[in-house]
Short mmCIF file of C-alpha atoms and ligand atoms in Angstrom, two decimals:
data_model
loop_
_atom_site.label_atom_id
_atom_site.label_comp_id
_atom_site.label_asym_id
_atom_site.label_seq_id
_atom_site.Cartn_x
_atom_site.Cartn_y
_atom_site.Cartn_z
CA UNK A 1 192.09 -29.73 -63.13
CA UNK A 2 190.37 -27.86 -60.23
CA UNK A 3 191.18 -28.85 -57.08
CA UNK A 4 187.78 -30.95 -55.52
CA UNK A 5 186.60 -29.02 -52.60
CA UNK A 6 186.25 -31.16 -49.76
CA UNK A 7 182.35 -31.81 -48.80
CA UNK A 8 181.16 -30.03 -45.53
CA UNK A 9 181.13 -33.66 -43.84
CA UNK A 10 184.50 -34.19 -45.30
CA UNK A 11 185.86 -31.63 -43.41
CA UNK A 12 184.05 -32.58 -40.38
CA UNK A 13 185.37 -35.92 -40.17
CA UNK A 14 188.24 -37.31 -37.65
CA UNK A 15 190.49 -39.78 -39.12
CA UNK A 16 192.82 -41.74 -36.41
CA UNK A 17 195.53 -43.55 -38.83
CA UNK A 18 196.37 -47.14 -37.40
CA UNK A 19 198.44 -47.47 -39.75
CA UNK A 20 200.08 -45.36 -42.77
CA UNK A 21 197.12 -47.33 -45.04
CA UNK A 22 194.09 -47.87 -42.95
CA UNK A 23 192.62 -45.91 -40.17
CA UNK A 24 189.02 -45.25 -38.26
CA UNK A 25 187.16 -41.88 -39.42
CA UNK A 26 184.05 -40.50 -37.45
CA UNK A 27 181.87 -37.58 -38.72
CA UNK A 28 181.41 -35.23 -36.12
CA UNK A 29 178.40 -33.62 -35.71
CA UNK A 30 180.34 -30.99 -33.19
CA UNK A 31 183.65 -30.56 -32.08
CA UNK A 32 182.71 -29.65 -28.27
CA UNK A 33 186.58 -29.11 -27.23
CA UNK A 34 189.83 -28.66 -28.46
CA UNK A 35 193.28 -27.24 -26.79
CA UNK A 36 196.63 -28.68 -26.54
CA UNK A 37 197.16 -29.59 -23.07
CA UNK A 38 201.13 -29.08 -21.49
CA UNK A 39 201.21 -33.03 -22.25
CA UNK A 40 198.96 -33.68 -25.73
CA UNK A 41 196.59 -32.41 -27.75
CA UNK A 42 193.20 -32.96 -26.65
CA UNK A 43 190.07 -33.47 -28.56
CA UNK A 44 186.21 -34.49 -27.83
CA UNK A 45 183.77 -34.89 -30.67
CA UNK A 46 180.00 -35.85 -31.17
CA UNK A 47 179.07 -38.75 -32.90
CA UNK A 48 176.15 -40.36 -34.34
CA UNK A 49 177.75 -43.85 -33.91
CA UNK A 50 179.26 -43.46 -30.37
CA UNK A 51 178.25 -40.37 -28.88
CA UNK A 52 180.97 -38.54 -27.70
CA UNK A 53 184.84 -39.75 -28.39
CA UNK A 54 188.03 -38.24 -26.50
CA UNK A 55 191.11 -38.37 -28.58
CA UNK A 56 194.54 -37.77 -27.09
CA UNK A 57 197.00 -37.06 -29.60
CA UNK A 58 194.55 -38.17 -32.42
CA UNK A 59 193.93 -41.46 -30.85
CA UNK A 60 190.73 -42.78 -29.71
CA UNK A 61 191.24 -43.07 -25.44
CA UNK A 62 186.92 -43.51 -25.28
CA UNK A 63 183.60 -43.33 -26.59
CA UNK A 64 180.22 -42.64 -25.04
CA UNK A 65 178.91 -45.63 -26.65
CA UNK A 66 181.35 -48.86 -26.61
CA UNK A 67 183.64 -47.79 -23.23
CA UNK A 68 182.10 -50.48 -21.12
CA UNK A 69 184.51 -52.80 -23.56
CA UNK A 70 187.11 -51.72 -22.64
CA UNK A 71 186.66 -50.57 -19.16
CA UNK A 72 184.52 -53.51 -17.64
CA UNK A 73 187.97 -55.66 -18.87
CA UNK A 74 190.52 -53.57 -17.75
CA UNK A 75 189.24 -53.26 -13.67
CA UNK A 76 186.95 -56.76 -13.31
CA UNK A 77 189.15 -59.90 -14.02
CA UNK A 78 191.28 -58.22 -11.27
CA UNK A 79 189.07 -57.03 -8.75
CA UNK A 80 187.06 -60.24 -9.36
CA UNK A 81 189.94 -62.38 -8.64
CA UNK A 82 191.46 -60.68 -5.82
CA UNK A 83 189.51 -62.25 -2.34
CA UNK A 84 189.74 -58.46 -0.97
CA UNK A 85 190.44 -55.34 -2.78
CA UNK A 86 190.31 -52.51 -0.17
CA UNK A 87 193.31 -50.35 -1.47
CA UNK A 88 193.34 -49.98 -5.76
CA UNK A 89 195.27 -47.67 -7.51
CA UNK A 90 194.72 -46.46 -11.07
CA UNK A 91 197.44 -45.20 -13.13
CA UNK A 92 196.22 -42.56 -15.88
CA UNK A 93 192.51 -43.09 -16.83
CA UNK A 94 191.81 -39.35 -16.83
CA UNK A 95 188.42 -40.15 -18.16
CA UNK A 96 187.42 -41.89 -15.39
CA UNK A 97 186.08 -44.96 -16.56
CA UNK A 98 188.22 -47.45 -14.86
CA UNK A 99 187.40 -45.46 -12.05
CA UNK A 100 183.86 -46.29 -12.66
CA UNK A 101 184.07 -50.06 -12.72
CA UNK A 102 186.40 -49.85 -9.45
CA UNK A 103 183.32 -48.31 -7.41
CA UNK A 104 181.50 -50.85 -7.82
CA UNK A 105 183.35 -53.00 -5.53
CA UNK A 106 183.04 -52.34 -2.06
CA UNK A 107 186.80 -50.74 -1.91
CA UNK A 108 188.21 -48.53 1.38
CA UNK A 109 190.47 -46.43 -1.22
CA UNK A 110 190.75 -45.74 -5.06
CA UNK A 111 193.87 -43.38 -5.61
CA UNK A 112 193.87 -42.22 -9.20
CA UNK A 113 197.25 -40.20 -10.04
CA UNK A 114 196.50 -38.63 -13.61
CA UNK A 115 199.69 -36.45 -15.30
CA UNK A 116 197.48 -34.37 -17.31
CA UNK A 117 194.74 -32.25 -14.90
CA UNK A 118 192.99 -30.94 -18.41
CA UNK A 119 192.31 -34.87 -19.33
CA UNK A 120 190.13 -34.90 -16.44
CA UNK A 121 188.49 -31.28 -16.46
CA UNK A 122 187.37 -31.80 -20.49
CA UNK A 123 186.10 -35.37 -19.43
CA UNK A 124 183.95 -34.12 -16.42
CA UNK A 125 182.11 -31.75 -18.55
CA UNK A 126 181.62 -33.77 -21.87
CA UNK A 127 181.16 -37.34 -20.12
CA UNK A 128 178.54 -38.46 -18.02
CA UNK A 129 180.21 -40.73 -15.91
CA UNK A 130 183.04 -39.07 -14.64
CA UNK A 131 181.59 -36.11 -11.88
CA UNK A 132 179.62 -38.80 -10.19
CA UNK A 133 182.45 -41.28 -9.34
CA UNK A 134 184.61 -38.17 -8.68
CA UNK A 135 182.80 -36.91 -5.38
CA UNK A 136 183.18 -40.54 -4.04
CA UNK A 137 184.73 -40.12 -0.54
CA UNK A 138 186.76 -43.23 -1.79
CA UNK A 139 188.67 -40.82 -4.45
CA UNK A 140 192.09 -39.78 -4.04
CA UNK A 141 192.69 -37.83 -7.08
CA UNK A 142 196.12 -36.86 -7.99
CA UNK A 143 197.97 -35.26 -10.25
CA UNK A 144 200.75 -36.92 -11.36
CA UNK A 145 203.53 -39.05 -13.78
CA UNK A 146 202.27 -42.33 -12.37
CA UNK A 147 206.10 -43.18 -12.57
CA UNK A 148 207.30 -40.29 -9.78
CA UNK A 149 204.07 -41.11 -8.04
CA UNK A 150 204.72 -44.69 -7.56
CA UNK A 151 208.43 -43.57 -6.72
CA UNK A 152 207.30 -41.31 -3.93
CA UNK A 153 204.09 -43.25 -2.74
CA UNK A 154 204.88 -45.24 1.01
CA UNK A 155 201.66 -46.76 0.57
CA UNK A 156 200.81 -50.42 -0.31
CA UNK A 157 197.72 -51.77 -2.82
CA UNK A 158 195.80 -55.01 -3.54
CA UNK A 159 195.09 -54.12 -7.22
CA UNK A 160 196.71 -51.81 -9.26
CA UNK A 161 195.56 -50.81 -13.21
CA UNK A 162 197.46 -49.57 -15.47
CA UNK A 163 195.02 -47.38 -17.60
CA UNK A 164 197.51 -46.00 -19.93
CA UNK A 165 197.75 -44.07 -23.66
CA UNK A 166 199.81 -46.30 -26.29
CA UNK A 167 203.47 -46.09 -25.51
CA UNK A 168 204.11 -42.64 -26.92
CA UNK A 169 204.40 -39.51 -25.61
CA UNK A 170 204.04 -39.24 -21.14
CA UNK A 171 202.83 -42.54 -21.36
CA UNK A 172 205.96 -44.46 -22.57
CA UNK A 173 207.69 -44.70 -19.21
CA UNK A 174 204.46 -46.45 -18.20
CA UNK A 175 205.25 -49.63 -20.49
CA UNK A 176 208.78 -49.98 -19.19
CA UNK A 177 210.53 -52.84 -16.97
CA UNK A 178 211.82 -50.21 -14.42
CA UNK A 179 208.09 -49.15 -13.78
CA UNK A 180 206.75 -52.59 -12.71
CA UNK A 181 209.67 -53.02 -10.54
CA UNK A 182 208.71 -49.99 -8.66
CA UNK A 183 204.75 -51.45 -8.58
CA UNK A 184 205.63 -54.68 -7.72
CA UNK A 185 207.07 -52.89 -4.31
CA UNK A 186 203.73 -51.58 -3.75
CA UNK A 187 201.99 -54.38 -3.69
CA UNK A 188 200.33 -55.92 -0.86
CA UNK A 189 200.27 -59.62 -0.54
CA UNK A 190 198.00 -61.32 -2.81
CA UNK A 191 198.48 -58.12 -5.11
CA UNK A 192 197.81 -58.10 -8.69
CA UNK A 193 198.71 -55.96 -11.25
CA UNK A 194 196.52 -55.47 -14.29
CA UNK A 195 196.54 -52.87 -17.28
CA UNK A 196 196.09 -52.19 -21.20
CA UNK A 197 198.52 -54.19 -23.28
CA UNK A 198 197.79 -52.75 -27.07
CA UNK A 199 196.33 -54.23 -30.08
CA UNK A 200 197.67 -57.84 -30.58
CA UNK A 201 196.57 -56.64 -34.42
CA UNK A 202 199.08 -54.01 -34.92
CA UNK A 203 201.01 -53.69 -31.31
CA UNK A 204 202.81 -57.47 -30.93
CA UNK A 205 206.01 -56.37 -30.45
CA UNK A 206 205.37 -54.43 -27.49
CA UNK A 207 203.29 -57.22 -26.31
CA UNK A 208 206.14 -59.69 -26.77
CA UNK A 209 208.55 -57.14 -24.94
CA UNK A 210 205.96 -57.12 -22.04
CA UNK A 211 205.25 -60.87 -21.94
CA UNK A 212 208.90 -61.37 -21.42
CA UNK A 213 209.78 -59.49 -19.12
CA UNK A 214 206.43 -59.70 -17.07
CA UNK A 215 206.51 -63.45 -17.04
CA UNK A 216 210.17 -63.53 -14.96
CA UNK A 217 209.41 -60.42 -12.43
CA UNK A 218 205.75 -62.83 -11.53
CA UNK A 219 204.89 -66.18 -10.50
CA UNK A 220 201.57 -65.60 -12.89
CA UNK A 221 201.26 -63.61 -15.59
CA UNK A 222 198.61 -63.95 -17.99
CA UNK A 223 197.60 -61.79 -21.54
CA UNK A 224 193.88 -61.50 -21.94
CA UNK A 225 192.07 -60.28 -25.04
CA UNK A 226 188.43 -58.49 -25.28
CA UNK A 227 186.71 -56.69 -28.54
CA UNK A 228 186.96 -52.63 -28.16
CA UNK A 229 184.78 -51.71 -31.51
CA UNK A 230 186.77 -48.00 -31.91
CA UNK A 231 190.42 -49.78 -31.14
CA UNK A 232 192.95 -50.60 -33.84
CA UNK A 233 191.54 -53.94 -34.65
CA UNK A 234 188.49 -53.69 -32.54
CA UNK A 235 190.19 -56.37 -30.05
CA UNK A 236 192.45 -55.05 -27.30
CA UNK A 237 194.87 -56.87 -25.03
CA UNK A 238 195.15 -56.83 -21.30
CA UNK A 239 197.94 -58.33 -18.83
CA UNK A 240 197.53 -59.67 -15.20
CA UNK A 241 200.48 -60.08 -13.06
CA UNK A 242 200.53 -61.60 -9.33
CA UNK A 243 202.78 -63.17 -7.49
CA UNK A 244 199.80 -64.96 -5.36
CA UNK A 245 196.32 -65.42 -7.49
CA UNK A 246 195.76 -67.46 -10.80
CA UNK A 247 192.73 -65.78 -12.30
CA UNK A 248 192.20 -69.32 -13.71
CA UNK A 249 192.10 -70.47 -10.54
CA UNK A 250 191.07 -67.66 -8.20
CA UNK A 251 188.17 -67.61 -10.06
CA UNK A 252 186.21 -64.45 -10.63
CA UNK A 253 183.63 -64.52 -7.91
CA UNK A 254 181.49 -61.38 -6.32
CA UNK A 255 180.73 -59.81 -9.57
CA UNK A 256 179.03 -56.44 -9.33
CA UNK A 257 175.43 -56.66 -11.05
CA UNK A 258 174.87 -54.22 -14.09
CA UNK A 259 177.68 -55.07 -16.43
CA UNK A 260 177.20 -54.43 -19.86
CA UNK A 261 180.21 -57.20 -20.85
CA UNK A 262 182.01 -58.57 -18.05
CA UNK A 263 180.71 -61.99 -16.71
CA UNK A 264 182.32 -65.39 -15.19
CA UNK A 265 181.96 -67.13 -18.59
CA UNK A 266 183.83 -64.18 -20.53
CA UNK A 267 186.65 -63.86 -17.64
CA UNK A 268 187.22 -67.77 -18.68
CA UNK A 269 187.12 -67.07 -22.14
CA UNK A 270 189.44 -64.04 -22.45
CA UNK A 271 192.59 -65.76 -21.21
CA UNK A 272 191.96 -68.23 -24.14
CA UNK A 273 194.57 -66.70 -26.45
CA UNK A 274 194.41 -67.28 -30.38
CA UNK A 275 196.43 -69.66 -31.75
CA UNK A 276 199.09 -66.15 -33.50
CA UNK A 277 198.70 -64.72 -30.11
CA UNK A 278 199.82 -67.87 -28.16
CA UNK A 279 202.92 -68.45 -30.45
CA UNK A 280 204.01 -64.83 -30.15
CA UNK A 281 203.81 -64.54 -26.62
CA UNK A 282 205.38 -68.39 -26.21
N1 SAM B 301 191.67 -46.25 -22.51
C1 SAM B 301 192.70 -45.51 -23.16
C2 SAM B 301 193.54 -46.38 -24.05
O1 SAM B 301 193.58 -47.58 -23.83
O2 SAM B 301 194.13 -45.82 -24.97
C3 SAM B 301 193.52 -44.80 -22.14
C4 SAM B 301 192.66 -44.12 -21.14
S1 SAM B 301 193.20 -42.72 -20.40
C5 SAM B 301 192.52 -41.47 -21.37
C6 SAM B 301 194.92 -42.62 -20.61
C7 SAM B 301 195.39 -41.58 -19.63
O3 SAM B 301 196.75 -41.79 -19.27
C8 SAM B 301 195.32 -40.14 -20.19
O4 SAM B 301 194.40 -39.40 -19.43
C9 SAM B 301 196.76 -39.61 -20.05
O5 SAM B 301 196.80 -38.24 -19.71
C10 SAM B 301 197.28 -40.50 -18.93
N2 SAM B 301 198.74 -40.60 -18.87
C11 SAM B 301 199.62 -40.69 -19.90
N3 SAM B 301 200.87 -40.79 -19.42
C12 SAM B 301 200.78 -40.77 -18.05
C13 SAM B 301 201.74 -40.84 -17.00
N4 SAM B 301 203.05 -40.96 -17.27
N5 SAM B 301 201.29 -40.81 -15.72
C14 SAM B 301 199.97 -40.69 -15.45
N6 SAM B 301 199.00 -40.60 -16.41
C15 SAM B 301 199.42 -40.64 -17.70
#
């Protein structure tokens, strides 16, 4: 039997596997970049459905199209809840979305420290957002393993976000006890600590391992869930940590106009669990 020759779109399509039996594709209509970085192999492609996507290792990290999702929910039920962010500090987001949201909030500082200087070159050319928040005086940009950073950093900060890759690859170190021990130094009083916590579709045990641990370093420490329409599942988790402010309580207040997701009603709403999510995380 001959072999069937893949179609031209066939070929053109990028599959990320969530798991060994079910996965996302896009068809690209180009593949703009392509390289393997000194940390991963990075990829941005264009898409009909969501413009342009950045894959790190094969893994979706953003779209054009649906990155509000996820980045509105990642930077705003902290920075909402928090009565004065002046100092923030990002860990990863080399695409510079959570950087983005941050901006919009009247902060002194944003220090970014990034481990991979090609993340953020490839993301400045092929997404919009990213050169604009950039040449903000507020930027520090650094580059960085947010883990020696945070080691070597004197400094103190009222947020700081955890914008992370899964837990593979330079980004494992960034999902580990020993890490938030060395954040929770750098906090400032009335500090929080928020970041991406996985699917709680295909990711629960590492969500488990982080809700333990999390939950006896902090007097609060919450799980929070939002749809992300290109992430395993299309729901994502978040955590918020602080040993001072109850985002049920502290309720998100000053909310920057413009949003595309975030509001008061869904900040209430997100740290509503489901019922499988609840019992996992006790
Ligand atoms: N939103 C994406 C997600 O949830 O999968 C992640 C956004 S961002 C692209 C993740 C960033 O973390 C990447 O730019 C990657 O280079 C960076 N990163 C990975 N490990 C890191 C580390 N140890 N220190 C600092 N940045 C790191």
């Amino acid at each position: 039997m001959s072999k069937r020759i893949p179609s031209k779109e066939e070929l053109a399509e990028f599959r990320e596997f969530h798991t060994p039996s079910c996965g996302f594709f896009f068809r690209a209509k180009k593949h703009l970049f392509s390289e393997k970085s000194v940390f991963q192999q990075i990829d941005v492609i264009d898409t009909d459905s969501f413009g342009r996507v950045l894959f790190l290792d094969g893994l979706v990290q953003t779209t054009e199209k649906d990155e509000f999702f996820y980045h509105e929910m990642l930077v705003h039920p902290a920075m909402a809840s928090h009565p004065k962010p002046e100092e923030v500090l990002i860990i990863g987001g080399g695409d510079g979305g959570a950087l983005k949201e941050v901006l919009r909030y009247p902060v002194k500082s944003t220090t970014m420290a990034e481990i991979d200087a090609m993340v953020i070159e490839v993301c400045e050319k092929h997404f919009p957002w990213l050169a604009p928040v950039r040449s903000d005086e507020r930027v520090e940009l650094t580059i960085a393993d947010g883990s020696t950073f945070i080691q070597e950093s004197d400094r103190e900060y009222d947020v700081i976000l955890i914008d992370s890759s899964d837990p593979v690859g330079p980004s494992a170190v960034l999902h580990q006890q020993e890490f938030f021990w060395r954040l929770k130094d750098h906090l400032k009083p009335a500090g929080i600590i928020a970041g991406q916590a996985g699917s709680p579709i295909y990711h629960l045990a590492s969500l488990r391992e982080k809700s333990l641990f999390l939950s006896q370093m902090f007097k609060f420490s919450f799980f929070y869930v939002g749809p992300v329409p290109t992430y395993p599942g299309g729901t994502w988790s978040y955590f918020f940590v602080s040993d001072e402010i109850n985002p049920l309580q502290d309720a998100a207040k000053d909310i920057p106009r413009g949003l595309q997701y975030y509001n008061a009603e869904i900040h209430r709403a997100a740290f509503s669990l489901p019922a499988f999510l609840k019992k996992e995380l006790g």
